[in-house]
């Protein structure tokens, strides 16, 4: 038996469906993401319902003497990114606030302003958002005019500074030129001194003329920073997306966010994501998956037409056709954690009933000697002598000399060796009587199913591993970790056993890890009958808390042929 519930590697659609089903395990995360998205969409739709945006466009240019001169490219002399930063500055907002004179602050204007630059153009688009169409239009026009005023003032201040600097250079040169002219009037023409003075005077006049031409050029510049190509008008509709569209966008964002959160949770979830993860962890097939709530019942095989009963029969048939189990038919059923203890009890009981239904002589051994109580939950009667053991003077008191018979309804009946509290659990599980009882499955038509406590809680099951043909692990997908399943397989293999497979169940409201022995919501067993109080020394030595240890080989065992 090599099959498991693992999708083929090449079946991509099946893998995607499996991953989607795994994401749906975290419906609360997906629902939370959708809720957050819808709340955000509603907030956006409500807050943007009364917002209006108006646009005003300006073509930017630099000061020039001839605006029709095509020899100079305007885009080479204007940096639109710098102009955009100027339009968004606090200085422009303050000028616009003074122009409006309606009490709107510069901070409010700056907060509602957005300036964009269309590609491959010298245009600045002023977009102002306000709570009314008229306020939006007034704000956009005021901000555009404020930008032109600020830019023109900037260029005018720069021109005045340069003109003043040229004037400071021209005035000393003019006084020097007047002095040279007076000296030339007093000198005799034709002399070498006169000629030299005349040359100096000409050079001085040329320099003064050059500076004056520069000043005149600056004074003749057109200082306009640009022109308005489109004035803002009151918009006819709000700038928001609307409540319906906002909710739709919020819902889409919420779904994406929820799926992302569920995927992150799935990646870091230590629990098995699917039965395929369980099969890979234990390196054995998943023989069956119990329906939700099936682990709460005890004996379901006697129910006609039950889905749970058919699942148990399917598990029993798959075990029957396993070559490792078919020869001697000795099975150990063990839960992974305490949360699956009730499910393991149900699996062991129903497998025993399923084997009995096929005509086998079945013996169910309750090897849970720490919290026994299976016999009180089943319809039992005096046992048959077929499984009887001879009387033994062993003071452990378990197993008893004759088992009980369990009525499984239409499935027939099987025998039960009920567990009971003993002074020393380790000694009882490793006793020769227990070994002889399990070896009775070597008879033709006999099957022994052993139920042990959770393997991760107690080492009791390891004491029985080498005397059975295989181990069946029962685990809850929500309470066990993949690393724990790997650890269970290592323990079973290290003790000389074989994992035949696993049975999974999902009860939803399972007990927390590290909690009680029984899963939450499961039927608790009735209390064990009271036993007489033992003396103080007996209670100290036999309280059932000893750890299972390795069995010692005694010389008399070699003589009697004991192969334990």
Coordinates of C-alpha atoms in Angstrom, one line a residue:
X1 CA 0.0 0.0 0.0
X2 CA 1.8 3.1 -1.3
X3 CA -0.9 5.5 -2.1
X4 CA -1.5 8.6 -0.1
X5 CA -3.6 11.7 -0.5
X6 CA -0.8 13.6 -2.3
X7 CA -1.6 15.3 -5.6
X8 CA 0.6 14.4 -8.6
X9 CA 3.4 16.9 -9.2
X10 CA 2.2 17.6 -12.7
X11 CA -1.5 18.3 -11.9
X12 CA -1.2 22.1 -11.6
X13 CA -5.0 22.8 -11.4
X14 CA -5.3 20.2 -8.6
X15 CA -2.4 21.8 -6.7
X16 CA -4.0 25.3 -7.1
X17 CA -7.4 24.0 -5.8
X18 CA -5.6 22.4 -2.9
X19 CA -3.8 25.6 -2.0
X20 CA -7.0 27.6 -2.3
X21 CA -8.7 25.1 0.1
X22 CA -5.8 25.6 2.5
X23 CA -6.3 29.4 2.4
X24 CA -9.9 28.9 3.3
X25 CA -8.8 27.5 6.6
X26 CA -8.2 31.1 7.7
X27 CA -11.6 32.5 6.8
X28 CA -11.4 34.9 9.8
X29 CA -8.3 36.6 8.2
X30 CA -9.9 36.8 4.8
X31 CA -13.1 38.2 6.4
X32 CA -11.1 40.7 8.5
X33 CA -9.4 41.9 5.3
X34 CA -12.7 42.3 3.5
X35 CA -14.1 44.2 6.5
X36 CA -11.1 46.6 6.7
X37 CA -11.4 47.2 2.9
X38 CA -15.1 47.9 3.1
X39 CA -14.7 50.3 6.1
X40 CA -11.9 52.1 4.2
X41 CA -14.0 52.3 1.1
X42 CA -16.9 53.7 3.0
X43 CA -14.8 56.3 4.7
X44 CA -13.3 57.3 1.3
X45 CA -16.7 57.5 -0.3
X46 CA -18.2 59.6 2.5
X47 CA -15.2 62.0 2.9
X48 CA -14.8 62.6 -0.8
X49 CA -18.5 63.1 -1.5
X50 CA -18.4 66.8 -0.8
X51 CA -15.0 67.6 -2.4
X52 CA -14.7 69.6 -5.6
X53 CA -11.6 70.2 -7.8
X54 CA -11.0 73.0 -10.2
X55 CA -8.1 73.4 -12.7
X56 CA -6.2 76.5 -13.9
X57 CA -3.4 76.3 -16.5
X58 CA -0.4 78.6 -16.9
X59 CA 2.2 78.6 -19.7
X60 CA 5.6 79.4 -18.1
X61 CA 8.3 81.5 -19.8
X62 CA 11.4 83.5 -18.9
X63 CA 11.9 87.3 -19.2
X64 CA 12.8 88.3 -22.8
X65 CA 13.2 91.3 -25.0
X66 CA 11.8 89.7 -28.0
X67 CA 9.2 87.0 -27.3
X68 CA 9.1 86.2 -31.1
X69 CA 12.7 85.3 -31.2
X70 CA 12.9 81.6 -32.3
X71 CA 16.7 81.3 -31.9
X72 CA 16.4 80.4 -28.2
X73 CA 14.5 77.3 -27.2
X74 CA 12.3 78.2 -24.2
X75 CA 12.5 74.6 -22.7
X76 CA 16.3 75.1 -22.4
X77 CA 16.0 78.1 -20.2
X78 CA 13.1 76.9 -18.0
X79 CA 13.3 74.1 -15.4
X80 CA 9.8 72.9 -15.0
X81 CA 10.6 70.8 -11.9
X82 CA 11.9 74.0 -10.2
X83 CA 8.9 76.0 -11.3
X84 CA 6.6 73.3 -9.9
X85 CA 8.3 73.5 -6.5
X86 CA 7.9 77.3 -6.6
X87 CA 4.2 76.9 -7.3
X88 CA 3.9 74.6 -4.2
X89 CA 5.8 76.9 -1.9
X90 CA 4.4 78.6 1.1
X91 CA 5.1 82.0 -0.4
X92 CA 2.7 81.4 -3.2
X93 CA 0.0 80.2 -0.8
X94 CA 0.4 83.3 1.4
X95 CA 0.1 85.6 -1.6
X96 CA -3.1 83.7 -2.7
X97 CA -4.6 84.0 0.8
X98 CA -4.1 87.8 0.6
X99 CA -5.8 87.9 -2.8
X100 CA -8.8 85.9 -1.7
X101 CA -9.6 88.0 1.4
X102 CA -12.2 85.4 2.6
X103 CA -10.4 84.1 5.6
X104 CA -8.9 81.1 3.9
X105 CA -5.5 80.5 5.4
X106 CA -2.3 79.8 3.5
X107 CA -2.1 76.4 5.2
X108 CA -5.5 75.4 3.9
X109 CA -4.7 76.5 0.4
X110 CA -1.4 74.6 0.4
X111 CA -3.1 71.5 1.7
X112 CA -5.7 71.5 -1.1
X113 CA -3.3 72.4 -3.9
X114 CA -1.9 70.0 -6.4
X115 CA 0.4 71.1 -9.2
X116 CA 1.2 68.9 -12.2
X117 CA 3.2 69.3 -15.4
X118 CA 1.9 67.6 -18.6
X119 CA 4.8 65.8 -20.3
X120 CA 6.6 67.7 -23.1
X121 CA 5.1 71.0 -22.2
X122 CA 5.8 74.3 -20.4
X123 CA 2.4 74.2 -18.7
X124 CA 1.7 74.2 -15.0
X125 CA -1.8 72.9 -14.0
X126 CA -3.1 74.2 -10.7
X127 CA -5.7 71.8 -9.2
X128 CA -7.4 73.0 -6.0
X129 CA -9.8 70.9 -4.0
X130 CA -12.4 72.5 -1.7
X131 CA -15.8 71.7 -0.2
X132 CA -17.8 73.8 -2.7
X133 CA -17.4 74.4 -6.5
X134 CA -17.1 78.2 -6.1
X135 CA -14.4 77.9 -3.5
X136 CA -12.5 75.5 -5.6
X137 CA -12.5 77.8 -8.6
X138 CA -11.6 80.9 -6.6
X139 CA -8.7 79.0 -5.0
X140 CA -7.3 77.7 -8.2
X141 CA -7.4 81.1 -9.9
X142 CA -5.9 82.8 -6.8
X143 CA -3.1 80.3 -6.6
X144 CA -2.3 80.7 -10.3
X145 CA -2.2 84.5 -10.1
X146 CA -0.1 84.2 -6.9
X147 CA 2.4 82.1 -8.8
X148 CA 2.6 84.7 -11.6
X149 CA 3.0 87.5 -9.1
X150 CA 5.7 85.7 -7.1
X151 CA 7.6 84.7 -10.3
X152 CA 7.4 88.2 -11.7
X153 CA 8.6 89.7 -8.4
X154 CA 11.5 87.3 -8.4
X155 CA 12.6 88.2 -11.8
X156 CA 12.0 92.0 -11.2
X157 CA 14.1 91.9 -8.0
X158 CA 16.9 90.1 -9.9
X159 CA 16.8 92.7 -12.7
X160 CA 16.8 95.7 -10.2
X161 CA 19.8 94.2 -8.5
X162 CA 21.7 93.8 -11.7
X163 CA 20.8 97.3 -12.9
X164 CA 21.9 98.8 -9.5
X165 CA 25.2 96.9 -9.8
X166 CA 25.8 98.2 -13.4
X167 CA 25.0 101.8 -12.2
X168 CA 27.6 101.4 -9.5
X169 CA 30.2 100.6 -12.2
X170 CA 29.2 103.3 -14.6
X171 CA 29.2 106.3 -12.1
X172 CA 33.0 106.1 -11.3
X173 CA 33.8 105.6 -14.9
X174 CA 31.8 108.7 -15.9
X175 CA 33.6 110.9 -13.3
X176 CA 36.9 109.6 -14.6
X177 CA 36.0 110.3 -18.2
X178 CA 35.0 113.9 -17.3
X179 CA 38.4 114.4 -15.7
X180 CA 40.2 113.1 -18.8
X181 CA 38.1 115.5 -21.0
X182 CA 39.2 118.5 -18.8
X183 CA 42.8 117.5 -19.0
X184 CA 42.6 117.2 -22.8
X185 CA 41.2 120.7 -23.1
X186 CA 44.3 122.1 -21.3
X187 CA 46.9 120.1 -23.4
X188 CA 48.4 121.1 -26.8
X189 CA 47.2 119.0 -29.6
X190 CA 49.7 117.0 -31.6
X191 CA 52.0 116.2 -28.8
X192 CA 52.7 112.6 -27.7
X193 CA 51.1 113.2 -24.3
X194 CA 47.9 114.5 -25.9
X195 CA 47.7 111.5 -28.1
X196 CA 48.1 109.1 -25.2
X197 CA 45.5 110.9 -23.1
X198 CA 43.1 110.9 -26.1
X199 CA 43.5 107.1 -26.5
X200 CA 42.7 106.5 -22.8
X201 CA 39.6 108.7 -23.1
X202 CA 38.3 106.8 -26.1
X203 CA 38.7 103.4 -24.3
X204 CA 36.9 104.8 -21.3
X205 CA 34.0 106.0 -23.4
X206 CA 33.7 102.5 -25.0
X207 CA 33.6 100.8 -21.7
X208 CA 31.0 103.1 -20.4
X209 CA 28.9 102.6 -23.5
X210 CA 29.1 98.8 -23.1
X211 CA 27.8 99.0 -19.5
X212 CA 25.1 101.4 -20.4
X213 CA 23.9 99.0 -23.2
X214 CA 23.7 96.2 -20.7
X215 CA 21.7 98.3 -18.4
X216 CA 19.3 99.4 -21.1
X217 CA 18.9 95.8 -22.2
X218 CA 17.9 94.8 -18.6
X219 CA 15.5 97.7 -18.4
X220 CA 13.8 96.7 -21.6
X221 CA 13.1 93.1 -20.5
X222 CA 9.5 91.8 -20.4
X223 CA 9.2 90.5 -16.8
X224 CA 6.0 88.5 -17.2
X225 CA 6.5 85.0 -15.8
X226 CA 3.9 83.4 -18.0
X227 CA 0.3 83.7 -19.1
X228 CA -3.0 82.0 -18.0
X229 CA -4.3 79.7 -20.7
X230 CA -7.3 78.4 -18.8
X231 CA -9.1 79.9 -15.9
X232 CA -10.7 77.7 -13.3
X233 CA -14.5 77.4 -13.4
X234 CA -16.8 75.9 -10.8
X235 CA -17.0 72.1 -11.3
X236 CA -20.4 70.6 -12.0
X237 CA -19.7 67.3 -10.0
X238 CA -17.8 66.2 -7.0
X239 CA -14.2 64.9 -7.3
X240 CA -14.9 61.7 -5.3
X241 CA -15.4 58.3 -6.7
X242 CA -18.8 57.8 -5.2
X243 CA -19.9 55.5 -2.4
X244 CA -20.6 52.5 -4.6
X245 CA -17.3 52.6 -6.5
X246 CA -15.4 53.3 -3.2
X247 CA -17.0 50.3 -1.6
X248 CA -16.2 48.1 -4.6
X249 CA -12.6 49.2 -4.6
X250 CA -12.4 48.8 -0.8
X251 CA -13.9 45.3 -1.1
X252 CA -11.4 44.3 -3.8
X253 CA -8.5 45.6 -1.8
X254 CA -9.9 43.8 1.3
X255 CA -10.0 40.5 -0.6
X256 CA -6.5 40.9 -1.8
X257 CA -5.3 41.9 1.7
X258 CA -7.1 39.1 3.3
X259 CA -5.8 36.5 0.9
X260 CA -2.2 37.8 1.4
X261 CA -2.6 37.7 5.2
X262 CA -4.0 34.1 4.9
X263 CA -1.1 33.1 2.7
X264 CA 1.4 34.5 5.1
X265 CA -0.3 32.7 8.0
X266 CA -0.3 29.5 5.9
X267 CA 3.4 29.7 5.2
X268 CA 4.3 30.1 8.9
X269 CA 1.7 27.6 10.2
X270 CA 3.4 24.6 11.8
X271 CA 0.3 22.5 11.5
X272 CA -0.1 20.2 8.5
X273 CA -1.7 22.0 5.7
X274 CA -3.3 18.9 4.2
X275 CA -3.3 15.1 4.4
X276 CA -0.4 15.2 1.9
X277 CA 1.7 16.9 4.6
X278 CA 0.8 14.2 7.1
X279 CA 1.7 11.5 4.6
X280 CA 5.1 13.1 3.9
X281 CA 5.8 13.6 7.6
X282 CA 5.1 10.0 8.7
X283 CA 6.3 8.5 5.3
X284 CA 3.2 6.5 5.2
X285 CA -0.2 6.9 3.5
X286 CA -3.2 8.6 5.0
X287 CA -5.7 5.7 5.3
X288 CA -8.7 7.9 6.0
X289 CA -10.1 11.2 7.1
X290 CA -12.9 11.1 9.6
X291 CA -15.9 13.3 9.0
X292 CA -16.3 16.3 11.3
X293 CA -17.7 15.1 14.7
X294 CA -17.0 11.5 14.0
X295 CA -14.4 11.3 16.8
X296 CA -16.9 12.2 19.4
X297 CA -18.8 8.9 19.0
X298 CA -17.4 5.6 20.1
X299 CA -18.9 2.8 18.0
X300 CA -20.3 3.8 14.6
X301 CA -19.9 0.6 12.6
X302 CA -23.2 -0.8 13.9
X303 CA -25.0 2.2 12.3
X304 CA -26.5 1.3 8.9
X305 CA -25.7 3.7 6.1
X306 CA -23.5 5.9 8.2
X307 CA -20.7 7.8 6.4
X308 CA -18.5 7.4 9.4
X309 CA -19.0 3.7 9.5
X310 CA -18.1 3.4 5.8
X311 CA -14.9 5.4 6.4
X312 CA -13.9 3.0 9.2
X313 CA -14.6 0.0 7.0
X314 CA -12.5 1.6 4.2
X315 CA -9.6 2.0 6.7
X316 CA -10.0 -1.6 7.8
X317 CA -9.9 -3.0 4.2
X318 CA -6.9 -0.9 3.3
X319 CA -5.1 -2.3 6.3
X320 CA -6.2 -5.9 5.5
X321 CA -4.5 -5.6 2.0
X322 CA -1.3 -4.3 3.4
X323 CA 1.3 -7.1 3.2
X324 CA 3.0 -5.9 6.4
X325 CA -0.2 -6.3 8.4
X326 CA -1.9 -9.2 6.6
X327 CA 0.4 -12.0 7.9
X328 CA 0.0 -11.6 11.7
X329 CA -2.6 -8.8 12.0
X330 CA -1.3 -7.1 15.1
X331 CA -2.1 -3.3 15.1
X332 CA -1.2 -0.6 17.5
X333 CA -3.4 2.5 17.5
X334 CA -1.9 5.6 19.1
X335 CA -2.9 9.2 19.2
X336 CA -0.4 11.9 18.4
X337 CA -1.4 14.3 21.1
X338 CA -3.9 14.5 24.0
X339 CA -6.4 16.3 21.7
X340 CA -6.7 13.1 19.6
X341 CA -7.0 10.6 22.4
X342 CA -10.8 10.3 22.0
X343 CA -10.4 9.9 18.3
X344 CA -7.9 7.2 18.7
X345 CA -10.3 5.3 21.0
X346 CA -13.0 5.6 18.4
X347 CA -10.7 4.4 15.6
X348 CA -9.5 1.4 17.6
X349 CA -13.0 0.4 18.6
X350 CA -14.5 0.8 15.2
X351 CA -11.5 -1.0 13.5
X352 CA -12.1 -3.9 15.9
X353 CA -15.8 -4.0 14.9
X354 CA -14.9 -3.7 11.2
X355 CA -12.5 -6.7 11.4
X356 CA -15.1 -8.6 13.4
X357 CA -17.6 -7.9 10.6
X358 CA -15.3 -9.6 8.1
X359 CA -15.4 -12.8 10.2
X360 CA -12.2 -12.3 12.1
X361 CA -11.7 -13.2 15.8
X362 CA -10.8 -9.8 17.1
X363 CA -9.3 -8.8 20.5
X364 CA -9.2 -5.1 21.5
X365 CA -6.5 -4.5 24.1
X366 CA -6.9 -1.2 26.1
X367 CA -3.3 -0.5 26.9
X368 CA -4.1 2.9 28.4
X369 CA -3.4 2.1 32.0
X370 CA -3.3 5.7 33.2
X371 CA -6.9 6.7 32.4
X372 CA -8.8 3.5 31.5
X373 CA -12.6 3.4 31.2
X374 CA -13.4 1.8 27.8
X375 CA -15.3 -1.1 29.2
X376 CA -17.8 1.2 31.0
X377 CA -18.7 2.8 27.7
X378 CA -19.3 -0.3 25.7
X379 CA -22.0 -3.1 25.9
X380 CA -19.9 -5.9 27.4
X381 CA -20.6 -9.3 28.8
X382 CA -18.6 -12.2 30.2
X383 CA -15.8 -13.1 27.9
X384 CA -15.2 -16.3 25.8
X385 CA -12.4 -18.7 26.9
X386 CA -10.7 -18.4 23.5
X387 CA -8.4 -15.5 24.6
X388 CA -8.1 -16.6 28.3
X389 CA -4.7 -16.5 30.0
X390 CA -3.6 -18.8 32.7
X391 CA -3.5 -17.6 36.3
X392 CA -0.5 -15.6 37.1
X393 CA 0.9 -14.6 40.4
X394 CA 2.2 -11.2 39.0
X395 CA 1.0 -8.5 41.4
X396 CA 0.5 -6.0 38.6
X397 CA -3.0 -7.4 38.0
X398 CA -3.2 -6.7 34.3
X399 CA -4.1 -8.1 31.9
X400 CA -6.9 -10.1 33.4
X401 CA -7.2 -13.9 32.8
X402 CA -10.3 -13.6 30.6
X403 CA -11.4 -10.7 28.4
X404 CA -14.9 -9.2 28.0
X405 CA -17.2 -9.6 25.0
X406 CA -18.4 -6.4 23.2
X407 CA -21.6 -6.4 21.3
X408 CA -21.1 -4.4 18.1
X409 CA -24.6 -4.7 16.8
X410 CA -24.9 -5.8 13.2
X411 CA -21.1 -5.9 12.9
X412 CA -21.0 -8.8 15.3
X413 CA -18.9 -8.9 18.5
X414 CA -15.3 -8.7 19.5
X415 CA -13.4 -9.3 22.7
X416 CA -12.0 -6.6 25.0
X417 CA -9.1 -6.6 27.4
X418 CA -10.0 -3.6 29.5
X419 CA -7.3 -1.4 31.0
X420 CA -7.1 -0.9 34.6
X421 CA -4.9 1.2 37.0
X422 CA -1.8 -0.6 38.1
X423 CA 1.0 0.1 40.5
X424 CA 3.7 0.0 37.8
X425 CA 2.6 0.8 34.2
X426 CA 6.0 0.0 32.7
X427 CA 6.1 -3.5 34.3
X428 CA 2.6 -4.3 33.2
X429 CA 3.1 -3.3 29.6
X430 CA 6.4 -5.3 29.3
X431 CA 5.2 -8.4 31.2
X432 CA 5.2 -11.8 29.6
X433 CA 1.4 -12.0 30.0
X434 CA 1.0 -8.9 27.7
X435 CA 3.4 -10.4 25.2
X436 CA 1.5 -13.8 25.1
X437 CA -1.8 -11.9 24.8
X438 CA -0.7 -9.9 21.7
X439 CA 0.9 -13.0 20.1
X440 CA -2.5 -14.7 20.0
X441 CA -3.0 -12.8 16.7
X442 CA -0.7 -15.4 15.1
X443 CA -3.6 -17.8 15.1
X444 CA -5.5 -18.2 11.9
X445 CA -8.4 -15.7 11.6
X446 CA -7.3 -13.7 14.7
X447 CA -6.6 -10.0 14.9
X448 CA -5.4 -7.9 17.8
X449 CA -5.9 -4.2 18.0
X450 CA -4.0 -2.4 20.8
X451 CA -5.0 1.1 22.0
X452 CA -2.2 3.0 23.7
X453 CA -2.0 6.5 25.3
X454 CA -0.8 9.5 23.2
X455 CA 2.7 8.9 22.1
X456 CA 3.9 12.5 22.6
X457 CA 2.6 12.5 26.2
X458 CA 3.7 9.1 27.5
X459 CA 6.2 6.5 26.3
X460 CA 3.8 3.6 26.9
X461 CA 3.2 3.0 23.2
X462 CA 7.0 2.5 22.6
X463 CA 6.9 -0.5 24.9
X464 CA 4.5 -2.2 22.6
X465 CA 5.9 -1.2 19.2
X466 CA 8.2 -4.2 18.7
X467 CA 5.4 -6.7 19.4
X468 CA 3.0 -5.5 16.8
X469 CA 3.1 -5.4 13.0
X470 CA 2.5 -1.8 12.5
X471 CA 1.4 1.5 14.1
X472 CA -1.6 3.6 13.1
X473 CA -1.3 7.2 14.1
X474 CA -4.4 9.3 14.8
X475 CA -3.9 13.0 14.6
X476 CA -5.9 16.2 14.5
X477 CA -4.7 18.5 11.7
X478 CA -5.3 21.6 13.9
X479 CA -3.5 20.4 17.0
X480 CA -0.4 18.6 15.8
X481 CA 2.7 20.0 14.1
X482 CA 4.5 18.6 11.2
X483 CA 7.7 18.4 13.3
X484 CA 5.8 16.3 15.9
X485 CA 4.7 13.9 13.2
X486 CA 8.3 13.5 12.1
X487 CA 9.2 13.0 15.7
X488 CA 6.6 10.3 16.1
X489 CA 7.8 8.4 13.1
X490 CA 11.4 8.6 14.4
X491 CA 10.3 7.2 17.8
X492 CA 8.4 4.3 16.2
X493 CA 11.2 3.4 13.8
X494 CA 13.8 3.8 16.5
X495 CA 11.8 1.3 18.7
X496 CA 11.8 -1.2 15.9
X497 CA 8.3 -0.6 14.6
X498 CA 6.7 0.4 11.3
X499 CA 4.2 3.1 10.6
X500 CA 1.4 1.6 8.5
X501 CA -0.4 4.9 8.0
X502 CA -2.3 7.7 9.6
X503 CA -6.0 8.7 10.2
X504 CA -6.8 12.4 10.4
X505 CA -9.7 14.2 11.8
X506 CA -10.7 17.8 12.4
X507 CA -12.9 18.6 15.3
X508 CA -12.5 22.3 15.1
X509 CA -12.9 23.0 18.8
X510 CA -10.1 20.8 20.0
X511 CA -8.4 21.3 23.3
X512 CA -5.4 23.5 23.5
X513 CA -2.0 21.9 23.3
X514 CA -0.7 20.8 26.6
X515 CA -4.2 20.7 28.1
X516 CA -6.3 17.8 29.3
X517 CA -6.3 14.3 28.0
X518 CA -9.6 14.5 26.2
X519 CA -10.5 16.7 23.3
X520 CA -12.9 19.5 23.9
X521 CA -16.4 18.5 23.1
X522 CA -15.8 14.8 23.3
X523 CA -17.7 12.5 25.5
X524 CA -15.7 12.0 28.7
X525 CA -15.4 8.5 30.0
X526 CA -17.2 7.6 33.3
X527 CA -15.0 7.5 36.3
X528 CA -13.2 4.3 37.1
X529 CA -14.7 2.3 39.9
X530 CA -13.0 3.1 43.2
X531 CA -10.3 0.7 44.4
X532 CA -9.3 0.2 48.0
X533 CA -6.7 2.5 49.3
X534 CA -3.3 1.0 49.2
X535 CA -0.8 1.3 52.0
X536 CA 1.5 4.2 52.0
X537 CA 4.5 2.3 50.6
X538 CA 2.4 0.8 47.8
X539 CA 1.2 4.2 46.7
X540 CA 4.7 5.6 46.7
X541 CA 6.0 2.8 44.5
X542 CA 3.0 2.1 42.3
X543 CA 1.3 5.4 41.5
X544 CA 1.5 4.8 37.7
X545 CA 3.9 7.6 36.9
X546 CA 7.0 5.5 36.2
X547 CA 8.5 5.9 32.7
X548 CA 8.5 2.9 30.4
X549 CA 12.0 1.4 30.4
X550 CA 13.9 -1.2 28.4
X551 CA 13.1 -4.7 29.3
X552 CA 15.9 -6.8 30.9
X553 CA 16.8 -10.2 29.5
X554 CA 17.0 -12.8 32.2
X555 CA 18.9 -16.1 32.0
X556 CA 15.7 -18.1 32.6
X557 CA 14.1 -16.4 29.6
X558 CA 16.8 -17.8 27.4
X559 CA 16.2 -21.3 28.7
X560 CA 12.4 -21.0 28.2
X561 CA 12.8 -19.6 24.7
X562 CA 11.2 -16.2 25.5
X563 CA 12.0 -13.9 22.5
X564 CA 11.1 -10.6 24.2

